[in-house]
Structures are given as C-alpha cells and as structure tokens.
mmCIF file of C-alpha atoms in Angstrom:
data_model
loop_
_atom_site.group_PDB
_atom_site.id
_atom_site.type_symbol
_atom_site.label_atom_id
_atom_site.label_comp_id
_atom_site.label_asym_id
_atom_site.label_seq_id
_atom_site.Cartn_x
_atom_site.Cartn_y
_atom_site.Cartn_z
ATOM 1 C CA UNK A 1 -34.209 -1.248 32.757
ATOM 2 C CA UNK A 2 -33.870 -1.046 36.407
ATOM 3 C CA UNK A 3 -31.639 0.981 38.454
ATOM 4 C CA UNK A 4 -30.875 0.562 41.825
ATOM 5 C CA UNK A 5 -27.642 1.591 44.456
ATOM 6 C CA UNK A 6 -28.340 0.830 47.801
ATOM 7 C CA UNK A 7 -28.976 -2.394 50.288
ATOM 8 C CA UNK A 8 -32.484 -1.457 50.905
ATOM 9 C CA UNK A 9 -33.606 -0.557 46.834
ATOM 10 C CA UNK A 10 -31.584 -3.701 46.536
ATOM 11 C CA UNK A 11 -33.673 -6.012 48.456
ATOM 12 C CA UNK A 12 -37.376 -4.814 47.631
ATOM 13 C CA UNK A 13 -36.461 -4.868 43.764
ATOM 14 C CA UNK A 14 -34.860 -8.483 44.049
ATOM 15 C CA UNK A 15 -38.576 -10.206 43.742
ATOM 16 C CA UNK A 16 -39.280 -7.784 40.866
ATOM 17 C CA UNK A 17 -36.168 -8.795 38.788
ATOM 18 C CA UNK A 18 -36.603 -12.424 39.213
ATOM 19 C CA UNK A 19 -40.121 -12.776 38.156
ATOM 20 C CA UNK A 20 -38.949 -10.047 35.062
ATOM 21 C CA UNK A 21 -36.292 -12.714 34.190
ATOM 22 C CA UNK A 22 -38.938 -15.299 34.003
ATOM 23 C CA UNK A 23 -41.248 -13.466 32.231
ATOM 24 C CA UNK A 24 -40.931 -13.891 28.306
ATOM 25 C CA UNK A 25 -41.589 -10.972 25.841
ATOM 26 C CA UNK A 26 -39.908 -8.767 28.658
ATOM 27 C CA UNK A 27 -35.802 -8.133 28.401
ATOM 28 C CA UNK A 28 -34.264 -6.829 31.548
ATOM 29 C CA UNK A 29 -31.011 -4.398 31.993
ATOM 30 C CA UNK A 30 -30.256 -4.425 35.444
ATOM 31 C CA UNK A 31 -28.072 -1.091 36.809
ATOM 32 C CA UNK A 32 -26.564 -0.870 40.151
ATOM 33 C CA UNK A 33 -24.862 2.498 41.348
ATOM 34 C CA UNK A 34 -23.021 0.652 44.001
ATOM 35 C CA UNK A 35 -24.309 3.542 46.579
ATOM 36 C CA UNK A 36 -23.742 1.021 49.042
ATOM 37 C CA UNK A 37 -21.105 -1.044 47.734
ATOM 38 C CA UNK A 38 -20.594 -4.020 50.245
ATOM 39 C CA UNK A 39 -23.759 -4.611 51.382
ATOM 40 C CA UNK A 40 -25.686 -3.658 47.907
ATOM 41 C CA UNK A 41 -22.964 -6.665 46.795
ATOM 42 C CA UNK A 42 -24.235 -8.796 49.839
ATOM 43 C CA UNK A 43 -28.052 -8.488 48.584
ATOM 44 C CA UNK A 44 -27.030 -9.431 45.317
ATOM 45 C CA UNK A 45 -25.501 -12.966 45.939
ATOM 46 C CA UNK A 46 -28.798 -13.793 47.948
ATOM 47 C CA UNK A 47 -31.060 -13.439 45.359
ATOM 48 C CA UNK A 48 -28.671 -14.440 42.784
ATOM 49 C CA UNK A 49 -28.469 -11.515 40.312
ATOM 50 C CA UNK A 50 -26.137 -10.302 38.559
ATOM 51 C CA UNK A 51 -25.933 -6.320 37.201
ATOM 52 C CA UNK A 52 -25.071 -5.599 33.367
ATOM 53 C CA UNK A 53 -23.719 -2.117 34.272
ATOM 54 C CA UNK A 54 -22.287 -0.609 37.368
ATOM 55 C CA UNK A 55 -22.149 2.850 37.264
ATOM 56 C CA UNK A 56 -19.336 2.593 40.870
ATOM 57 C CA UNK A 57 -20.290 6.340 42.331
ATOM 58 C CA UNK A 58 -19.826 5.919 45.562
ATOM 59 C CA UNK A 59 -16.913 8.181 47.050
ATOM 60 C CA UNK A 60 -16.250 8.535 50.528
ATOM 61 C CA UNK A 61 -17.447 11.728 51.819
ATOM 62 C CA UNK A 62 -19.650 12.655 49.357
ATOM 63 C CA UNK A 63 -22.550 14.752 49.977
ATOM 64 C CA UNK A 64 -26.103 14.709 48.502
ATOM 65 C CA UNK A 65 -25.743 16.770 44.897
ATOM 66 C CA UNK A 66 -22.029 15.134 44.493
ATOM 67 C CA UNK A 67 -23.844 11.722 44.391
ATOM 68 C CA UNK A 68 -26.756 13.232 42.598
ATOM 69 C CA UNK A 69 -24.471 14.527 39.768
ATOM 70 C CA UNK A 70 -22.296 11.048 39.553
ATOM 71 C CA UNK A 71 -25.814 8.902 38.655
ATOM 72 C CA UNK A 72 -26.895 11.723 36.308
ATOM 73 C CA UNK A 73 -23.654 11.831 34.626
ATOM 74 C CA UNK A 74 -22.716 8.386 34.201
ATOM 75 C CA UNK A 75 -26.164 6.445 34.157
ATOM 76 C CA UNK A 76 -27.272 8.804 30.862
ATOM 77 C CA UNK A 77 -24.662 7.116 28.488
ATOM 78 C CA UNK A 78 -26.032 3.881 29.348
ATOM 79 C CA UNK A 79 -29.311 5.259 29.058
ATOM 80 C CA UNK A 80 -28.458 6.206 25.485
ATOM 81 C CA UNK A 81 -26.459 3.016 24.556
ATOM 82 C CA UNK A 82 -29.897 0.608 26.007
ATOM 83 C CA UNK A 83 -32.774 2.951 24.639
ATOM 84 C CA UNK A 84 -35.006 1.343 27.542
ATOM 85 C CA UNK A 85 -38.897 1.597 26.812
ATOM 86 C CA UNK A 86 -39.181 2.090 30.691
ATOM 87 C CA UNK A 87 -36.653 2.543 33.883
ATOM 88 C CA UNK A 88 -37.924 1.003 37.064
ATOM 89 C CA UNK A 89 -37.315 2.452 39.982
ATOM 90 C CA UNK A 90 -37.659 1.673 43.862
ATOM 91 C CA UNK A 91 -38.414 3.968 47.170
ATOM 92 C CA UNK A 92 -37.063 6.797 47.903
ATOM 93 C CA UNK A 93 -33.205 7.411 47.953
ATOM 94 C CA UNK A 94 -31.085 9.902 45.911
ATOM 95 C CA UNK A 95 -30.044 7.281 43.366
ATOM 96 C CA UNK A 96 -33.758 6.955 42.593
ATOM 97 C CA UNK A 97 -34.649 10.776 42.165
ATOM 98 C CA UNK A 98 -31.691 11.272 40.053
ATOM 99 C CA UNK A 99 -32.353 8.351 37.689
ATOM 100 C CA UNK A 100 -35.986 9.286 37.344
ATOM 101 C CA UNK A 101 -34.739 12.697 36.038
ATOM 102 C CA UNK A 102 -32.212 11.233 34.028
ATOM 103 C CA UNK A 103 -34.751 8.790 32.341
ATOM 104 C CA UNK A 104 -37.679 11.599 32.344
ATOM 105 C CA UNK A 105 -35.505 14.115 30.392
ATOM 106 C CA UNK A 106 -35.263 11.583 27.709
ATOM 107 C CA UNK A 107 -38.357 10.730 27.468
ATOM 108 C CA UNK A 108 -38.127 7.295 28.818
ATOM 109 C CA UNK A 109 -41.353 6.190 30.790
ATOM 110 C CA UNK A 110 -40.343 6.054 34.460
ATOM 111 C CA UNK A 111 -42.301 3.030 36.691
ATOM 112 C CA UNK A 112 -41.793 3.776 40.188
ATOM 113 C CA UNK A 113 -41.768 0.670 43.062
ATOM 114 C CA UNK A 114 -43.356 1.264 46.604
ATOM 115 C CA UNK A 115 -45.000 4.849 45.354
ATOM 116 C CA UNK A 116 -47.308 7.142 47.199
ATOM 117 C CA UNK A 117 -45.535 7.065 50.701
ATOM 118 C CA UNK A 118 -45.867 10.446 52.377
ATOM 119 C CA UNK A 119 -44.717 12.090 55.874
ATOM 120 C CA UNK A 120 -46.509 15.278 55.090
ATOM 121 C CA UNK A 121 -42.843 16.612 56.428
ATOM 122 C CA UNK A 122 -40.838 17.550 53.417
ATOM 123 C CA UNK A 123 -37.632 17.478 55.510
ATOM 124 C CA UNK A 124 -38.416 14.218 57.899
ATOM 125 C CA UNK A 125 -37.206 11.877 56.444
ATOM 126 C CA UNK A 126 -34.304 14.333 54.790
ATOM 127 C CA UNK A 127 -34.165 13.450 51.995
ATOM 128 C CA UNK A 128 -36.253 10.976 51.256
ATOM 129 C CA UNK A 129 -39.619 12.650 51.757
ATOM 130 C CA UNK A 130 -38.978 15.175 48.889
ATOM 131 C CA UNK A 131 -37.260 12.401 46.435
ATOM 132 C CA UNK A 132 -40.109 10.829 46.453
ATOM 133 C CA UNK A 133 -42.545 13.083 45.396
ATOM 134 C CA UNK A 134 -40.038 14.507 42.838
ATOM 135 C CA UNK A 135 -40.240 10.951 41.839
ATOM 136 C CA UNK A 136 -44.247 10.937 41.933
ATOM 137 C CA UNK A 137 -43.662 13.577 39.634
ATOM 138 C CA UNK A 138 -42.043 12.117 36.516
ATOM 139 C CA UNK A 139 -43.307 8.585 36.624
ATOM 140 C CA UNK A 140 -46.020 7.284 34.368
ATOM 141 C CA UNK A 141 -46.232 3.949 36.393
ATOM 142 C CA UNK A 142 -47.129 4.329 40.205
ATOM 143 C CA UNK A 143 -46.622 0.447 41.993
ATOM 144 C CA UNK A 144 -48.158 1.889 45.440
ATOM 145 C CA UNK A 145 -47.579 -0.992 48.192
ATOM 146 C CA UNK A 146 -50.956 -0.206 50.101
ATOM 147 C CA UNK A 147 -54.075 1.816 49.276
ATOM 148 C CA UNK A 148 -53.245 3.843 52.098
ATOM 149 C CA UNK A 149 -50.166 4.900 49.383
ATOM 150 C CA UNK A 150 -52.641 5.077 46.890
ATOM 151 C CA UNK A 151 -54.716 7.533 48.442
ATOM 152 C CA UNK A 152 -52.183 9.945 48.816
ATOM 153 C CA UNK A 153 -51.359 9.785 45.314
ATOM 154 C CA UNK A 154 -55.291 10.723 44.805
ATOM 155 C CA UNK A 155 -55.342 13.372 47.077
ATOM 156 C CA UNK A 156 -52.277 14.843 44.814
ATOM 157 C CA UNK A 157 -54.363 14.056 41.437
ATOM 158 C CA UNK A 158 -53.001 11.685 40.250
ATOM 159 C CA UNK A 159 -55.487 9.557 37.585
ATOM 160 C CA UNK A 160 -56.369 6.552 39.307
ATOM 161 C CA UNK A 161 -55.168 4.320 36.043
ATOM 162 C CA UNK A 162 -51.709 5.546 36.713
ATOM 163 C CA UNK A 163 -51.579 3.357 40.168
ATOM 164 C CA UNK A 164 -51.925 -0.266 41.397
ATOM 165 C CA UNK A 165 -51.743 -1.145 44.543
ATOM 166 C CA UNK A 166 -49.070 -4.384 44.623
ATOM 167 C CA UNK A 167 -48.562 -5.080 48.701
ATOM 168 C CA UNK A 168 -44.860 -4.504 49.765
ATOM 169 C CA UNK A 169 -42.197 -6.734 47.904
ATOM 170 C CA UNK A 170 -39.838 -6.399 50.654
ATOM 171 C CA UNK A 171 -42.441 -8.823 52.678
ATOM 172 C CA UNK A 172 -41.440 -11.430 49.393
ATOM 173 C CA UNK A 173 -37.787 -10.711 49.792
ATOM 174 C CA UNK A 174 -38.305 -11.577 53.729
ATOM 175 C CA UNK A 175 -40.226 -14.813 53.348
ATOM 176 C CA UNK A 176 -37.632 -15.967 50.935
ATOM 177 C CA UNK A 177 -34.634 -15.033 53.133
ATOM 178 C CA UNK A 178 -35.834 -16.120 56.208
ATOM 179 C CA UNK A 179 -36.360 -19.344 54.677
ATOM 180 C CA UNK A 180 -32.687 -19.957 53.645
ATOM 181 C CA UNK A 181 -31.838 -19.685 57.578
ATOM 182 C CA UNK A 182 -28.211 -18.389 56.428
ATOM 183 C CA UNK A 183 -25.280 -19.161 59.124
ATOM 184 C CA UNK A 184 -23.643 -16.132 61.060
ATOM 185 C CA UNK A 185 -20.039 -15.214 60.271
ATOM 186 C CA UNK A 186 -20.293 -13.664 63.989
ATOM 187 C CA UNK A 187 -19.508 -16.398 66.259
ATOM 188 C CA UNK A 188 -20.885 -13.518 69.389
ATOM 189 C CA UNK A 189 -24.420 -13.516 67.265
ATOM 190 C CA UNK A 190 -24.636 -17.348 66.672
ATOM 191 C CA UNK A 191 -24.107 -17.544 71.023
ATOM 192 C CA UNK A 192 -26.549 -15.274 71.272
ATOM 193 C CA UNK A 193 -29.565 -17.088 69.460
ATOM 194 C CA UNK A 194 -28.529 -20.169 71.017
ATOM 195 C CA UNK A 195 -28.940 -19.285 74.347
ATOM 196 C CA UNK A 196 -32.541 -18.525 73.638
ATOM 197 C CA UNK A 197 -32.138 -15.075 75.640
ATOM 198 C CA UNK A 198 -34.258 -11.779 74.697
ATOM 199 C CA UNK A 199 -32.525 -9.850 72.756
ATOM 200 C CA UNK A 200 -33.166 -5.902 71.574
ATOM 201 C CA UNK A 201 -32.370 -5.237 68.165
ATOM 202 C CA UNK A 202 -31.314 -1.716 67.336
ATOM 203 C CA UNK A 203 -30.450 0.256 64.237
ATOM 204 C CA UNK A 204 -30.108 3.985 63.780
ATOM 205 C CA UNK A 205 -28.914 5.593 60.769
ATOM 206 C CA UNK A 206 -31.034 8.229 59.662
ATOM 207 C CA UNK A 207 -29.796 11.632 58.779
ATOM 208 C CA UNK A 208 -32.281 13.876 60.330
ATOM 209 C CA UNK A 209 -31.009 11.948 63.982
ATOM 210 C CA UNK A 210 -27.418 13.250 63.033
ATOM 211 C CA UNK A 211 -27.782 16.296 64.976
ATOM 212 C CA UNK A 212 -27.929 15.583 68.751
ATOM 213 C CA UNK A 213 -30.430 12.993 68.438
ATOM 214 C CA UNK A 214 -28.574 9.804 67.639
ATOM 215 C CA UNK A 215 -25.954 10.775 70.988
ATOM 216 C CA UNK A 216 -29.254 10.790 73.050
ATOM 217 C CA UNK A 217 -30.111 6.988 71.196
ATOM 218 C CA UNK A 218 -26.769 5.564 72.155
ATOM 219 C CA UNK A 219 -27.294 7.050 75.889
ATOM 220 C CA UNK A 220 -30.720 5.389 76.244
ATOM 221 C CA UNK A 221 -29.156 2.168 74.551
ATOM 222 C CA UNK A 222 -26.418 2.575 77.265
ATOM 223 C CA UNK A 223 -29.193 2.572 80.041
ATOM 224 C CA UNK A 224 -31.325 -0.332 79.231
ATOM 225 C CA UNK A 225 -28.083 -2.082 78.612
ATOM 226 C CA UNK A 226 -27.146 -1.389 82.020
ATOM 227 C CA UNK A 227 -30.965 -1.893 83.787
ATOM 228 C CA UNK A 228 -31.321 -5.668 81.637
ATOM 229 C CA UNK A 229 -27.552 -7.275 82.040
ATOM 230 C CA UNK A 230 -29.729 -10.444 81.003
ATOM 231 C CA UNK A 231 -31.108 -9.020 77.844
ATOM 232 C CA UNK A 232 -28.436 -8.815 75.036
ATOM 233 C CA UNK A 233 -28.338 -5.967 72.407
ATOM 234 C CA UNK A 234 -27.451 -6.387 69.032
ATOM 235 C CA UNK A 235 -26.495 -2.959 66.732
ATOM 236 C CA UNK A 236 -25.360 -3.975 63.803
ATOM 237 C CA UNK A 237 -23.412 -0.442 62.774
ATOM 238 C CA UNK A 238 -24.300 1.879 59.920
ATOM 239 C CA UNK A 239 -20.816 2.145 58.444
ATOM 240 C CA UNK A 240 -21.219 6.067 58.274
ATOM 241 C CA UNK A 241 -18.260 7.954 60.632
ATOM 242 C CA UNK A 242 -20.684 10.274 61.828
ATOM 243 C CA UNK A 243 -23.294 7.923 63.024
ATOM 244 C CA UNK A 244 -20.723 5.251 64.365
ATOM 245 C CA UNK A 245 -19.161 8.646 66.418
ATOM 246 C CA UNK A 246 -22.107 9.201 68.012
ATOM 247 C CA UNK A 247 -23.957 5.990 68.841
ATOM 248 C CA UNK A 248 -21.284 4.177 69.679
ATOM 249 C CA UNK A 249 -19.256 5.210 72.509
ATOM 250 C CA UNK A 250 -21.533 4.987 75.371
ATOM 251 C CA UNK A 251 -21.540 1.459 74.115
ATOM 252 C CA UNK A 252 -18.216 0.288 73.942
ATOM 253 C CA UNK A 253 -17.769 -1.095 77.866
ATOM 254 C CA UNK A 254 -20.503 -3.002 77.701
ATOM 255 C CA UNK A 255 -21.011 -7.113 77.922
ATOM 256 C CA UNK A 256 -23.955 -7.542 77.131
ATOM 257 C CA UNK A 257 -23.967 -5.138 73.873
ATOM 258 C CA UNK A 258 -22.775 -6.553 70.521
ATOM 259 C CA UNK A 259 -22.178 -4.254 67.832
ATOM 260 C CA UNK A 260 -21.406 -5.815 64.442
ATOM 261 C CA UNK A 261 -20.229 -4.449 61.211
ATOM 262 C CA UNK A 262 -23.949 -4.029 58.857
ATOM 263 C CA UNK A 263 -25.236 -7.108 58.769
ATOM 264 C CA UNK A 264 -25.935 -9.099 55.692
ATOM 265 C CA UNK A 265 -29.345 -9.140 54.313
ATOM 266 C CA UNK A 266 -29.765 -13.281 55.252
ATOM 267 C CA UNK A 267 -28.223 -12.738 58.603
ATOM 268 C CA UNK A 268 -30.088 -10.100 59.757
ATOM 269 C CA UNK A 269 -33.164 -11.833 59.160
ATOM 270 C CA UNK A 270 -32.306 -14.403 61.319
ATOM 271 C CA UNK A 271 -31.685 -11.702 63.983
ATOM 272 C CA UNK A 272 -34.907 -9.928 63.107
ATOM 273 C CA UNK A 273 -36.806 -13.020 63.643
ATOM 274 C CA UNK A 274 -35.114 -14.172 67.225
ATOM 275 C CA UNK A 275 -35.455 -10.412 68.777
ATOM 276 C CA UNK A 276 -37.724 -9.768 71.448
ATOM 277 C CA UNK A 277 -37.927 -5.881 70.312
ATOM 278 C CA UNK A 278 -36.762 -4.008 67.801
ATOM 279 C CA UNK A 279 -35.492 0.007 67.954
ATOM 280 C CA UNK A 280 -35.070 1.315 64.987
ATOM 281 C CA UNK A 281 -35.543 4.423 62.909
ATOM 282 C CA UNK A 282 -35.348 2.427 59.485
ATOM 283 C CA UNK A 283 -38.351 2.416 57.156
ATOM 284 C CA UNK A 284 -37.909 -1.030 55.945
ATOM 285 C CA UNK A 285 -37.896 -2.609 59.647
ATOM 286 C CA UNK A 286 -41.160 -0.768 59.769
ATOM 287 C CA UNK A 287 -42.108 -2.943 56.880
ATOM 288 C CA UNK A 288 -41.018 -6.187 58.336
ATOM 289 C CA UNK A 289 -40.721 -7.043 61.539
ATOM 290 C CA UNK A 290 -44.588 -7.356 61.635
ATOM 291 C CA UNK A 291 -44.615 -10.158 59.313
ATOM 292 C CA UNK A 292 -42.678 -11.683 62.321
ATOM 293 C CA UNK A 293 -44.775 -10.370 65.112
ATOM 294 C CA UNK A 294 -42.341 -7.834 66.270
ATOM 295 C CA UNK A 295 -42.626 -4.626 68.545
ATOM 296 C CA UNK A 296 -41.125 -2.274 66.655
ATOM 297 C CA UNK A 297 -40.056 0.919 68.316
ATOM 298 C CA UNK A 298 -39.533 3.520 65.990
ATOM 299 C CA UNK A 299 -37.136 6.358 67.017
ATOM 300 C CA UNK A 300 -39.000 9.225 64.769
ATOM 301 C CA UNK A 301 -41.375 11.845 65.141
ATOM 302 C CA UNK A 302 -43.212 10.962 61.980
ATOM 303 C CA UNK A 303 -43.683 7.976 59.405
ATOM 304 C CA UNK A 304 -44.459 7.458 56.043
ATOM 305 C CA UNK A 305 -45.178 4.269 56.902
ATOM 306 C CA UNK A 306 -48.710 4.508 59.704
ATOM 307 C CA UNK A 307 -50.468 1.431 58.429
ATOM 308 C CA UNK A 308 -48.320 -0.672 60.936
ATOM 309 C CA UNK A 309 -48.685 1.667 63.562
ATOM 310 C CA UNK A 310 -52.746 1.506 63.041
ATOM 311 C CA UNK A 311 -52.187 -2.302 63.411
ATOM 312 C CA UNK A 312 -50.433 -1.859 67.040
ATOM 313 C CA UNK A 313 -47.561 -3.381 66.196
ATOM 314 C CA UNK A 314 -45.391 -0.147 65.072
ATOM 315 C CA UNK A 315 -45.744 2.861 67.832
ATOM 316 C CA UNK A 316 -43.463 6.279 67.020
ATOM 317 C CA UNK A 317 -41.490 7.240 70.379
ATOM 318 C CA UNK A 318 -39.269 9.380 68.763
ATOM 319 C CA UNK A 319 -35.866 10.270 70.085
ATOM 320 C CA UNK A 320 -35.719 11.620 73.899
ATOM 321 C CA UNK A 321 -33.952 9.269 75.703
ATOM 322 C CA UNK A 322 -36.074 8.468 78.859
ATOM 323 C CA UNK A 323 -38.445 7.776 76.637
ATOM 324 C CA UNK A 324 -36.528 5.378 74.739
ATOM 325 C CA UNK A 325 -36.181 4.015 78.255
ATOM 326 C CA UNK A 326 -39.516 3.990 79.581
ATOM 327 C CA UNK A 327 -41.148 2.194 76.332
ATOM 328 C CA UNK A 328 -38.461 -0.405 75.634
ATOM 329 C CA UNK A 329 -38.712 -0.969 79.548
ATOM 330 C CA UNK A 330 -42.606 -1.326 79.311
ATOM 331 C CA UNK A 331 -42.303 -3.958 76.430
ATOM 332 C CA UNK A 332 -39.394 -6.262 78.908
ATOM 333 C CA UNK A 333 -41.377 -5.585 81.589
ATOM 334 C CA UNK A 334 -44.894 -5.995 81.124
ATOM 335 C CA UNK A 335 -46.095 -9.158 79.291
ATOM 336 C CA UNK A 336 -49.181 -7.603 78.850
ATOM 337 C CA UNK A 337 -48.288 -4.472 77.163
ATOM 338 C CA UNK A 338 -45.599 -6.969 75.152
ATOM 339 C CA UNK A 339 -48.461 -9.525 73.712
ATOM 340 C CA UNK A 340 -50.928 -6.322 72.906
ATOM 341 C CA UNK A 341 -47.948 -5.166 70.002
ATOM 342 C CA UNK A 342 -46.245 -8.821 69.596
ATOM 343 C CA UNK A 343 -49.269 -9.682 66.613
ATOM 344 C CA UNK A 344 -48.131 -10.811 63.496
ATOM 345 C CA UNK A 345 -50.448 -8.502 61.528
ATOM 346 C CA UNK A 346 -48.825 -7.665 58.170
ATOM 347 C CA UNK A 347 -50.641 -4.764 56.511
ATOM 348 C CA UNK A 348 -48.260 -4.709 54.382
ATOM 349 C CA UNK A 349 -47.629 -7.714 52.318
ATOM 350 C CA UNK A 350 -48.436 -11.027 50.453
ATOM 351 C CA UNK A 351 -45.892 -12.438 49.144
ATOM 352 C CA UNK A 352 -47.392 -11.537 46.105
ATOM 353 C CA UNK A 353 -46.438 -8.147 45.694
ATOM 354 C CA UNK A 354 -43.787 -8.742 42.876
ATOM 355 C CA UNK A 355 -46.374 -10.630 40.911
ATOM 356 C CA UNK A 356 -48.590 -8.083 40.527
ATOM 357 C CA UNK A 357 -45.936 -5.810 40.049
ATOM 358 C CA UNK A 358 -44.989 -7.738 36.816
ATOM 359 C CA UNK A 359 -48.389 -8.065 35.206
ATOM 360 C CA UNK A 360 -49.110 -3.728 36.006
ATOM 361 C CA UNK A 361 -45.410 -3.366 34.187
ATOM 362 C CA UNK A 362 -46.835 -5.492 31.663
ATOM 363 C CA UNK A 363 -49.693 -4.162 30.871
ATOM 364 C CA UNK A 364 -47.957 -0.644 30.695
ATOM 365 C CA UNK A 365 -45.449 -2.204 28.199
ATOM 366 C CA UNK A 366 -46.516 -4.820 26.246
ATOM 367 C CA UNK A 367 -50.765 -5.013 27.187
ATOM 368 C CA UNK A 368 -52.273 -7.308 28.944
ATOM 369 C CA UNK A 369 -54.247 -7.140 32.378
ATOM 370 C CA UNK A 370 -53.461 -6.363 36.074
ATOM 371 C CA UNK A 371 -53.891 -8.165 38.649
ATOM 372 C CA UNK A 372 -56.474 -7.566 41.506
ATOM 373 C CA UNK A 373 -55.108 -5.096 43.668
ATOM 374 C CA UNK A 374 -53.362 -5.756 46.987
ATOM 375 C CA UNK A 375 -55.793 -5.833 49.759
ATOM 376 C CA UNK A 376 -54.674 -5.791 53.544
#
C-alpha cells in the first residue's frame, strides 16, 4: 500500500506506482489524502493513476495536529480492511509522519521514499525536518535518493542493510513530463515562452518564511521587477491566504509580473525548463532544475538538500531582500557568473531511481536482489 496527499509526494511516487503496477507477484493499494486536492488531482491525470481509497481530509484552515488526527483516524480502517504487508511512504510532509505511525502501531512494515535527508535544524524546514526523522524512526525500508542521504542515516545507526541508495525519482517524473510538452491553459504564459525573453521563475511557500520573511520576498520580487522591465516573472501562487497576503501585493501593478493560480505539474515543467533563473524556497525545485541546467536561488538559510549546492548549481541566499536583489541581479547581469551555475549537473538522478526502488521493495517483500546502488 502506498499513501500519499500532496502535489509534491504525488509526483516523486508516480514512477514508483507505475513500475509496482507492472511488476507481477506485487498487488498495489494506492491511498491519497487529498492534502492538496486540486493539484494532488492534477498529478494524478499525468501519470495516469487512479487511487482505490481517498481518505478527503483536507479542511480549510486546518492546522498541523487537526490534519495529523484526520489521516490517523480515517487511514487506520482502511489499514485494517487491506492488511498491507508494507505501506510506502514518500518525503517528508505531515500525511507521511502520520501514516507511518498509523502503519507502525500495527505492525505493518513501513518503506520510506527519498529517506535520510537532514537540515541538522529540527525546526527549518517546520515541519518537515522532524517528520522525517520520526519517519526514519519507524520504517524498516530506507529508499535514500543519494549516499549523501545514506550517510546520515549511518551517522544515526542505522544498519546499513536497512538502506539503498535509489537516485531521486522526481528526476524520472521530470524526464517523463517534460517530454509530453503539455499546452498552457494561460494564454499570458504561452506569450511569454514565445517571445523567447528571460524569464525568473519564483515560488515561495514555505512555512518557516510566514513570519516577515515572505513580505521581504515579494519586496525584492517587486525590485528586480522594476530594475529588468525586459525580464518577465512568473509566480505561480501557493493557494495558502497567508502566503498569497504577503507575497503578493507589492506585485499586483506590475507588467511584466505574471502570477498564476499553482501551476500544473506538466505546465510547470515547461516553465521550469524556459526560465533563465529560478527563486525558490521549494525542496523539489532544488531537485530539478539542475537536470535542466538551472540557477537555482534558494530563499533559505539551510537545506536538506547540499549535494546540488556542492555541484554549483544550487547556492542558499536566504531571505533579506537586497540580497535577493544583488544575486538574482548578478546571475542577469553577469554572463560569467550565469554560465559558472547554468551546468546541467544532476547529482541527483537517473532516471532510474524508481527501478531500483522496485527491486529493494522486492527484495524486502517477496526476495530477490537489489539493484546496484545509485551513484552520482
């Protein structure tokens, strides 16, 4: 069984399921929490699947334990109904600590996708850095994406037998999506590609940038909006009140600025892969945009992702807005400085990384051998 809620989970697990489907001797229940309804929905329809249970706890409004107790309470009846030999789980979100625990306290074996990522912070990223590890803590299966992951499972003693190291499967959902070249339902975005103009690509969501942080993004935004009338920005906007209330006003009298309603997963591939720079504080993007030789700008103070920013092409500016400024500017400005983070070195996937998945889940389940492990 797998269960997943949100756009993100949705998209890294969508390799995993399909090669599960193939797979004979292997029978797959699929779970969605519909955490994020629309665009979980969106991800779905890409990659063709289609969930045997949705356990619908989204609410609007809801805070952390409220959407903590609506997984626990209505994923363990299906838990009982199924009897799964194993739950598989992806990342790092509350849907994925609170299904571990519900699978863990009945002594169902608990795989866990893109393990062994660490901050060191336990409340950046809030809450992600401590789901995770409660996660780490319950699983029997660790699917760590790089050995970089796989060390800091080690280093918490962890027996090396527990882990294999599969590359990221988000690089597998990319390659396929990017691929399909989906059409924009946003006339302003099609105009934009077309003109072959640079383009900065920005999303901000996360909740530690909710207090004061995420006004000083959409100032800076507002500035280099201003200083490049030539260079359009695209925010595609996280549909949460309290993010779109502070990012977006300083935005809203602006030409050159187009903010969209969250894109879906096809579409914003296609804008991914046309941007000139990317500012972001997402994880995933981290993941990514390097397989499409992307400066990525990450508006943090920390990352559990470094391996990209060890490569060059991923470099931590955190949130103070003339310094959003200065290194976006740098990047527009100097070609230089541009072509020294614009390589398409991928530490972080394959294309493979469901396939080994599949045969490490296998072996766990049914015997059978791994494959080699992922090496960058």
């Amino acid at each position: 069984m797998t269960v997943y809620g949100t756009r993100p989970e949705a998209i890294k697990l969508a390799p995993v399921i399909k090669a599960l489907e193939a797979r004979q001797g292997l029978d797959l229940v699929t779970v969605v929490t519909g955490q994020h309804r629309e665009m979980l929905d969106q991800v779905n329809a890409i990659f063709g699947i289609v969930p045997d249970h949705d356990l619908d706890v989204f609410s609007h409004g809801q805070g952390l334990n409220s959407l903590m107790a609506r997984v626990l309470e209505r994923l363990d009846p299906v838990l009982e109904k199924e009897a799964p030999d194993a739950l598989l789980v992806q990342g790092d979100t509350s849907t994925v600590a609170a299904a571990a625990m519900a699978a863990f306290n009945r002594r169902i074996k608990v795989i866990h996708l893109e393990a062994g990522l660490r901050s060191g912070d336990i409340l950046s990223p809030f809450p992600e850095e401590a789901n995770r590890k409660v996660t780490t803590q319950v699983a029997t299966l660790h699917l760590a994406p790089t050995s970089t992951s796989k060390n800091n499972l080690l280093r918490e003693s962890l027996p090396e037998s527990t882990i294999a190291v599969t590359g990221n499967t988000v690089i597998d959902a990319l390659l396929e999506a990017v691929e399909q070249q989906v059409p924009f339902t946003d006339a302003r975005l099609a105009g934009a590609l077309e003109s072959g103009g640079r383009i900065l690509l920005v999303t901000s969501h996360r909740r530690e940038n909710w207090d004061g942080a995420m006004e000083r993004v959409g100032q800076a935004v507002r500035r280099l909006a201003r200083t490049y009338p030539n260079v359009t920005v695209v925010l595609p906007a996280h549909r949460n009140p309290v993010v779109r209330a502070a990012l977006l006003p300083p935005l809203a009298d602006l030409t050159n600025v187009i903010v969209t309603e969250p894109l879906p997963y096809g579409e914003f591939t296609r804008v991914m892969a046309a941007a000139t720079v990317i500012l972001t504080d997402s994880g995933g993007v981290q993941e990514e945009a390097p397989s499409l030789g992307k400066p990525v700008l990450v508006m943090r103070e920390n990352t559990e992702r470094p391996e990209a920013v060890d490569a060059g092409t991923v470099r931590l500016i955190g949130t103070d807005e003339s310094r959003i400024v200065s290194e976006v500017s740098n990047l527009l400005d100097d070609e230089r400085a541009y072509r020294e983070m614009a390589n398409a070195v991928n530490p972080y996937g394959d294309g493979r990384a469901a396939e080994r998945a599949v045969a490490a889940i296998e072996s766990l389940l049914i015997g059978g051998e791994r494959l080699p492990d992922f090496d960058a």
